[in-house]
């Protein structure tokens, strides 16, 4: 699943480029837009999933660098750069923060190399998320991340692309064993709503990419076994510390979410 820029196949959609299209990005092709338009046309409102997820990730990074001493991140399945990448959010508040991005999409690799040129505290590791040992042992990871100090491991919208038979819990378990006490784990994940919208969206992803698994809150929580799940728990992403950007965890009450906003969950956990 790794590749050079010359291996970019513009005729086959990729998860990273479809996501980029849904977020309003320009790093996508007709094949990606065709799939993205299925969501826009046939599942109106589903684009809210992408925006709710991205906003929760931004809040999580801000929370980590302002409320903890963690200054190093591993962003697994980082996708294509958008406004406010992990290193940009973190380094605005704590310039010494170091970030390793991990992805195998060839187009993401091109952008990852651009990040290397502009920021000496950022690295890009082109290894599959299902090969955690390959990520951990990669020279760029070993150079940038000090595993004797707490690390923020970010699973933003990636574990739902790991099918059950690929054992996503084992991936989290591996990283739990690699980082010291005080490390943080952020996860956002497709959240099963037991409704027609969930069924149809899951069908589109499975038929297109062969992956894309909606899980219940309990299943998502089980992925974080052995970790201390922090407040407010596993909740719809839009309700995960919604006032964090204002310096508070509470925005004065839950607003009514759309059915689509409820189909992406988020949570953060700490290694005791």
mmCIF file of N, CA and C in Angstrom, residues 168-240:
data_model
loop_
_atom_site.group_PDB
_atom_site.id
_atom_site.type_symbol
_atom_site.label_atom_id
_atom_site.label_comp_id
_atom_site.label_asym_id
_atom_site.label_seq_id
_atom_site.Cartn_x
_atom_site.Cartn_y
_atom_site.Cartn_z
ATOM 1 N N UNK A 168 -8.391 -4.593 14.848
ATOM 2 C CA UNK A 168 -8.030 -3.219 15.201
ATOM 3 C C UNK A 168 -7.630 -3.058 16.665
ATOM 4 N N UNK A 169 -8.226 -3.867 17.551
ATOM 5 C CA UNK A 169 -7.870 -3.766 18.973
ATOM 6 C C UNK A 169 -6.413 -4.108 19.198
ATOM 7 N N UNK A 170 -5.871 -5.026 18.400
ATOM 8 C CA UNK A 170 -4.469 -5.407 18.550
ATOM 9 C C UNK A 170 -3.545 -4.257 18.171
ATOM 10 N N UNK A 171 -3.986 -3.421 17.227
ATOM 11 C CA UNK A 171 -3.180 -2.259 16.834
ATOM 12 C C UNK A 171 -3.079 -1.288 18.003
ATOM 13 N N UNK A 172 -4.218 -1.002 18.628
ATOM 14 C CA UNK A 172 -4.194 -0.104 19.793
ATOM 15 C C UNK A 172 -3.377 -0.720 20.914
ATOM 16 N N UNK A 173 -3.558 -2.016 21.125
ATOM 17 C CA UNK A 173 -2.835 -2.720 22.182
ATOM 18 C C UNK A 173 -1.328 -2.630 21.966
ATOM 19 N N UNK A 174 -0.897 -2.741 20.721
ATOM 20 C CA UNK A 174 0.540 -2.625 20.419
ATOM 21 C C UNK A 174 1.061 -1.257 20.878
ATOM 22 N N UNK A 175 0.376 -0.202 20.488
ATOM 23 C CA UNK A 175 0.856 1.141 20.841
ATOM 24 C C UNK A 175 0.772 1.390 22.338
ATOM 25 N N UNK A 176 -0.246 0.820 22.972
ATOM 26 C CA UNK A 176 -0.345 0.936 24.434
ATOM 27 C C UNK A 176 0.899 0.358 25.093
ATOM 28 N N UNK A 177 1.425 -0.717 24.519
ATOM 29 C CA UNK A 177 2.612 -1.348 25.079
ATOM 30 C C UNK A 177 3.901 -0.622 24.767
ATOM 31 N N UNK A 178 3.869 0.301 23.826
ATOM 32 C CA UNK A 178 5.094 0.984 23.405
ATOM 33 C C UNK A 178 5.320 2.314 24.098
ATOM 34 N N UNK A 179 4.255 2.898 24.649
ATOM 35 C CA UNK A 179 4.361 4.249 25.206
ATOM 36 C C UNK A 179 4.270 4.208 26.730
ATOM 37 N N UNK A 180 4.848 5.197 27.400
ATOM 38 C CA UNK A 180 4.855 5.183 28.862
ATOM 39 C C UNK A 180 3.566 5.725 29.475
ATOM 40 N N UNK A 181 3.482 5.588 30.779
ATOM 41 C CA UNK A 181 2.360 6.141 31.537
ATOM 42 C C UNK A 181 2.223 7.630 31.240
ATOM 43 N N UNK A 182 0.967 8.081 31.146
ATOM 44 C CA UNK A 182 0.715 9.487 30.841
ATOM 45 C C UNK A 182 0.503 9.750 29.368
ATOM 46 N N UNK A 183 0.740 8.745 28.531
ATOM 47 C CA UNK A 183 0.482 8.889 27.100
ATOM 48 C C UNK A 183 -1.024 8.945 26.854
ATOM 49 N N UNK A 184 -1.400 9.582 25.758
ATOM 50 C CA UNK A 184 -2.805 9.789 25.440
ATOM 51 C C UNK A 184 -3.164 9.135 24.116
ATOM 52 N N UNK A 185 -4.405 8.661 24.036
ATOM 53 C CA UNK A 185 -4.909 8.018 22.824
ATOM 54 C C UNK A 185 -6.204 8.709 22.425
ATOM 55 N N UNK A 186 -6.215 9.313 21.242
ATOM 56 C CA UNK A 186 -7.448 9.913 20.718
ATOM 57 C C UNK A 186 -7.984 9.017 19.620
ATOM 58 N N UNK A 187 -9.290 8.754 19.649
ATOM 59 C CA UNK A 187 -9.910 7.943 18.608
ATOM 60 C C UNK A 187 -11.189 8.622 18.146
ATOM 61 N N UNK A 188 -11.374 8.671 16.835
ATOM 62 C CA UNK A 188 -12.686 8.993 16.274
ATOM 63 C C UNK A 188 -13.041 7.860 15.327
ATOM 64 N N UNK A 189 -14.334 7.561 15.257
ATOM 65 C CA UNK A 189 -14.723 6.291 14.623
ATOM 66 C C UNK A 189 -16.173 6.373 14.167
ATOM 67 N N UNK A 190 -16.466 5.780 12.986
ATOM 68 C CA UNK A 190 -17.854 5.669 12.561
ATOM 69 C C UNK A 190 -18.664 5.002 13.661
ATOM 70 N N UNK A 191 -19.808 5.597 13.979
ATOM 71 C CA UNK A 191 -20.634 5.156 15.103
ATOM 72 C C UNK A 191 -21.947 4.588 14.580
ATOM 73 N N UNK A 192 -22.190 3.333 14.870
ATOM 74 C CA UNK A 192 -23.387 2.670 14.380
ATOM 75 C C UNK A 192 -24.638 3.315 14.955
ATOM 76 N N UNK A 193 -25.560 3.646 14.055
ATOM 77 C CA UNK A 193 -26.811 4.247 14.508
ATOM 78 C C UNK A 193 -27.988 3.313 14.389
ATOM 79 N N UNK A 194 -27.739 2.070 13.915
ATOM 80 C CA UNK A 194 -28.831 1.109 13.714
ATOM 81 C C UNK A 194 -29.983 1.746 12.948
ATOM 82 N N UNK A 195 -29.608 2.434 11.858
ATOM 83 C CA UNK A 195 -30.608 3.115 11.048
ATOM 84 C C UNK A 195 -30.256 2.974 9.567
ATOM 85 N N UNK A 196 -31.175 3.338 8.668
ATOM 86 C CA UNK A 196 -30.911 3.173 7.228
ATOM 87 C C UNK A 196 -29.681 3.946 6.755
ATOM 88 N N UNK A 197 -29.428 5.101 7.369
ATOM 89 C CA UNK A 197 -28.272 5.898 6.953
ATOM 90 C C UNK A 197 -26.963 5.151 7.189
ATOM 91 N N UNK A 198 -26.856 4.513 8.364
ATOM 92 C CA UNK A 198 -25.660 3.734 8.673
ATOM 93 C C UNK A 198 -25.482 2.598 7.673
ATOM 94 N N UNK A 199 -26.549 1.880 7.426
ATOM 95 C CA UNK A 199 -26.487 0.723 6.525
ATOM 96 C C UNK A 199 -26.050 1.155 5.128
ATOM 97 N N UNK A 200 -26.629 2.222 4.610
ATOM 98 C CA UNK A 200 -26.330 2.652 3.252
ATOM 99 C C UNK A 200 -24.904 3.187 3.144
ATOM 100 N N UNK A 201 -24.468 3.986 4.124
ATOM 101 C CA UNK A 201 -23.112 4.537 4.083
ATOM 102 C C UNK A 201 -22.072 3.426 4.180
ATOM 103 N N UNK A 202 -22.330 2.448 5.041
ATOM 104 C CA UNK A 202 -21.404 1.322 5.179
ATOM 105 C C UNK A 202 -21.346 0.521 3.877
ATOM 106 N N UNK A 203 -22.474 0.359 3.223
ATOM 107 C CA UNK A 203 -22.529 -0.379 1.960
ATOM 108 C C UNK A 203 -21.695 0.316 0.892
ATOM 109 N N UNK A 204 -21.792 1.643 0.810
ATOM 110 C CA UNK A 204 -21.026 2.391 -0.195
ATOM 111 C C UNK A 204 -19.525 2.194 0.013
ATOM 112 N N UNK A 205 -19.079 2.309 1.246
ATOM 113 C CA UNK A 205 -17.650 2.171 1.517
ATOM 114 C C UNK A 205 -17.162 0.754 1.280
ATOM 115 N N UNK A 206 -17.932 -0.236 1.712
ATOM 116 C CA UNK A 206 -17.512 -1.621 1.538
ATOM 117 C C UNK A 206 -17.456 -1.988 0.048
ATOM 118 N N UNK A 207 -18.430 -1.528 -0.716
ATOM 119 C CA UNK A 207 -18.452 -1.849 -2.141
ATOM 120 C C UNK A 207 -17.323 -1.139 -2.888
ATOM 121 N N UNK A 208 -16.932 0.041 -2.413
ATOM 122 C CA UNK A 208 -15.898 0.814 -3.101
ATOM 123 C C UNK A 208 -14.496 0.405 -2.666
ATOM 124 N N UNK A 209 -14.280 0.275 -1.346
ATOM 125 C CA UNK A 209 -12.932 0.065 -0.822
ATOM 126 C C UNK A 209 -12.730 -1.288 -0.142
ATOM 127 N N UNK A 210 -13.820 -2.021 0.083
ATOM 128 C CA UNK A 210 -13.702 -3.283 0.793
ATOM 129 C C UNK A 210 -13.477 -3.103 2.281
ATOM 130 N N UNK A 211 -13.714 -1.900 2.765
ATOM 131 C CA UNK A 211 -13.539 -1.615 4.194
ATOM 132 C C UNK A 211 -14.380 -0.406 4.572
ATOM 133 N N UNK A 212 -14.599 -0.247 5.870
ATOM 134 C CA UNK A 212 -15.459 0.815 6.366
ATOM 135 C C UNK A 212 -16.482 0.196 7.296
ATOM 136 N N UNK A 213 -16.128 0.105 8.578
ATOM 137 C CA UNK A 213 -16.914 -0.679 9.548
ATOM 138 C C UNK A 213 -17.500 0.235 10.618
ATOM 139 N N UNK A 214 -18.838 0.310 10.661
ATOM 140 C CA UNK A 214 -19.496 1.067 11.720
ATOM 141 C C UNK A 214 -19.521 0.215 12.986
ATOM 142 N N UNK A 215 -19.159 0.810 14.132
ATOM 143 C CA UNK A 215 -19.153 0.070 15.398
ATOM 144 C C UNK A 215 -19.963 0.821 16.454
ATOM 145 N N UNK A 216 -20.466 0.094 17.420
ATOM 146 C CA UNK A 216 -21.238 0.697 18.505
ATOM 147 C C UNK A 216 -20.298 1.390 19.491
ATOM 148 N N UNK A 217 -20.885 2.205 20.364
ATOM 149 C CA UNK A 217 -20.076 2.863 21.389
ATOM 150 C C UNK A 217 -19.308 1.840 22.219
ATOM 151 N N UNK A 218 -19.977 0.730 22.555
ATOM 152 C CA UNK A 218 -19.326 -0.302 23.364
ATOM 153 C C UNK A 218 -18.162 -0.930 22.619
ATOM 154 N N UNK A 219 -18.324 -1.152 21.309
ATOM 155 C CA UNK A 219 -17.237 -1.722 20.508
ATOM 156 C C UNK A 219 -16.064 -0.748 20.396
ATOM 157 N N UNK A 220 -16.372 0.519 20.243
ATOM 158 C CA UNK A 220 -15.308 1.533 20.171
ATOM 159 C C UNK A 220 -14.576 1.608 21.502
ATOM 160 N N UNK A 221 -15.336 1.603 22.593
ATOM 161 C CA UNK A 221 -14.720 1.641 23.921
ATOM 162 C C UNK A 221 -13.825 0.425 24.135
ATOM 163 N N UNK A 222 -14.235 -0.730 23.627
ATOM 164 C CA UNK A 222 -13.445 -1.953 23.789
ATOM 165 C C UNK A 222 -12.095 -1.850 23.088
ATOM 166 N N UNK A 223 -12.016 -1.039 22.039
ATOM 167 C CA UNK A 223 -10.739 -0.845 21.353
ATOM 168 C C UNK A 223 -9.708 -0.191 22.270
ATOM 169 N N UNK A 224 -10.189 0.510 23.291
ATOM 170 C CA UNK A 224 -9.312 1.232 24.214
ATOM 171 C C UNK A 224 -9.120 0.473 25.527
ATOM 172 N N UNK A 225 -9.323 -0.819 25.485
ATOM 173 C CA UNK A 225 -9.189 -1.652 26.680
ATOM 174 C C UNK A 225 -7.806 -1.469 27.320
ATOM 175 N N UNK A 226 -7.803 -1.347 28.644
ATOM 176 C CA UNK A 226 -6.545 -1.165 29.364
ATOM 177 C C UNK A 226 -6.140 0.284 29.529
ATOM 178 N N UNK A 227 -6.920 1.186 28.950
ATOM 179 C CA UNK A 227 -6.663 2.616 29.061
ATOM 180 C C UNK A 227 -7.778 3.273 29.869
ATOM 181 N N UNK A 228 -7.467 4.399 30.468
ATOM 182 C CA UNK A 228 -8.461 5.155 31.232
ATOM 183 C C UNK A 228 -9.159 6.135 30.304
ATOM 184 N N UNK A 229 -10.434 5.878 30.008
ATOM 185 C CA UNK A 229 -11.174 6.763 29.108
ATOM 186 C C UNK A 229 -11.545 8.041 29.861
ATOM 187 N N UNK A 230 -11.190 9.165 29.291
ATOM 188 C CA UNK A 230 -11.381 10.459 29.933
ATOM 189 C C UNK A 230 -12.759 11.042 29.607
ATOM 190 N N UNK A 231 -13.179 12.004 30.414
ATOM 191 C CA UNK A 231 -14.463 12.664 30.182
ATOM 192 C C UNK A 231 -14.454 13.357 28.827
ATOM 193 N N UNK A 232 -15.600 13.338 28.147
ATOM 194 C CA UNK A 232 -16.915 12.823 28.537
ATOM 195 C C UNK A 232 -17.184 11.398 28.067
ATOM 196 N N UNK A 233 -16.150 10.612 27.813
ATOM 197 C CA UNK A 233 -16.329 9.245 27.355
ATOM 198 C C UNK A 233 -16.371 9.165 25.836
ATOM 199 N N UNK A 234 -16.959 8.079 25.335
ATOM 200 C CA UNK A 234 -17.153 7.906 23.897
ATOM 201 C C UNK A 234 -18.503 8.517 23.542
ATOM 202 N N UNK A 235 -18.486 9.604 22.813
ATOM 203 C CA UNK A 235 -19.700 10.360 22.511
ATOM 204 C C UNK A 235 -19.659 10.803 21.043
ATOM 205 N N UNK A 236 -20.800 11.242 20.483
ATOM 206 C CA UNK A 236 -20.745 11.816 19.140
ATOM 207 C C UNK A 236 -19.663 12.897 19.078
ATOM 208 N N UNK A 237 -18.905 12.914 17.986
ATOM 209 C CA UNK A 237 -17.734 13.791 17.902
ATOM 210 C C UNK A 237 -18.069 15.255 18.171
ATOM 211 N N UNK A 238 -19.231 15.700 17.723
ATOM 212 C CA UNK A 238 -19.610 17.097 17.938
ATOM 213 C C UNK A 238 -19.828 17.422 19.409
ATOM 214 N N UNK A 239 -20.068 16.383 20.227
ATOM 215 C CA UNK A 239 -20.279 16.580 21.660
ATOM 216 C C UNK A 239 -19.030 16.280 22.479
ATOM 217 N N UNK A 240 -17.923 15.973 21.806
ATOM 218 C CA UNK A 240 -16.688 15.716 22.534
ATOM 219 C C UNK A 240 -16.013 17.052 22.846
#
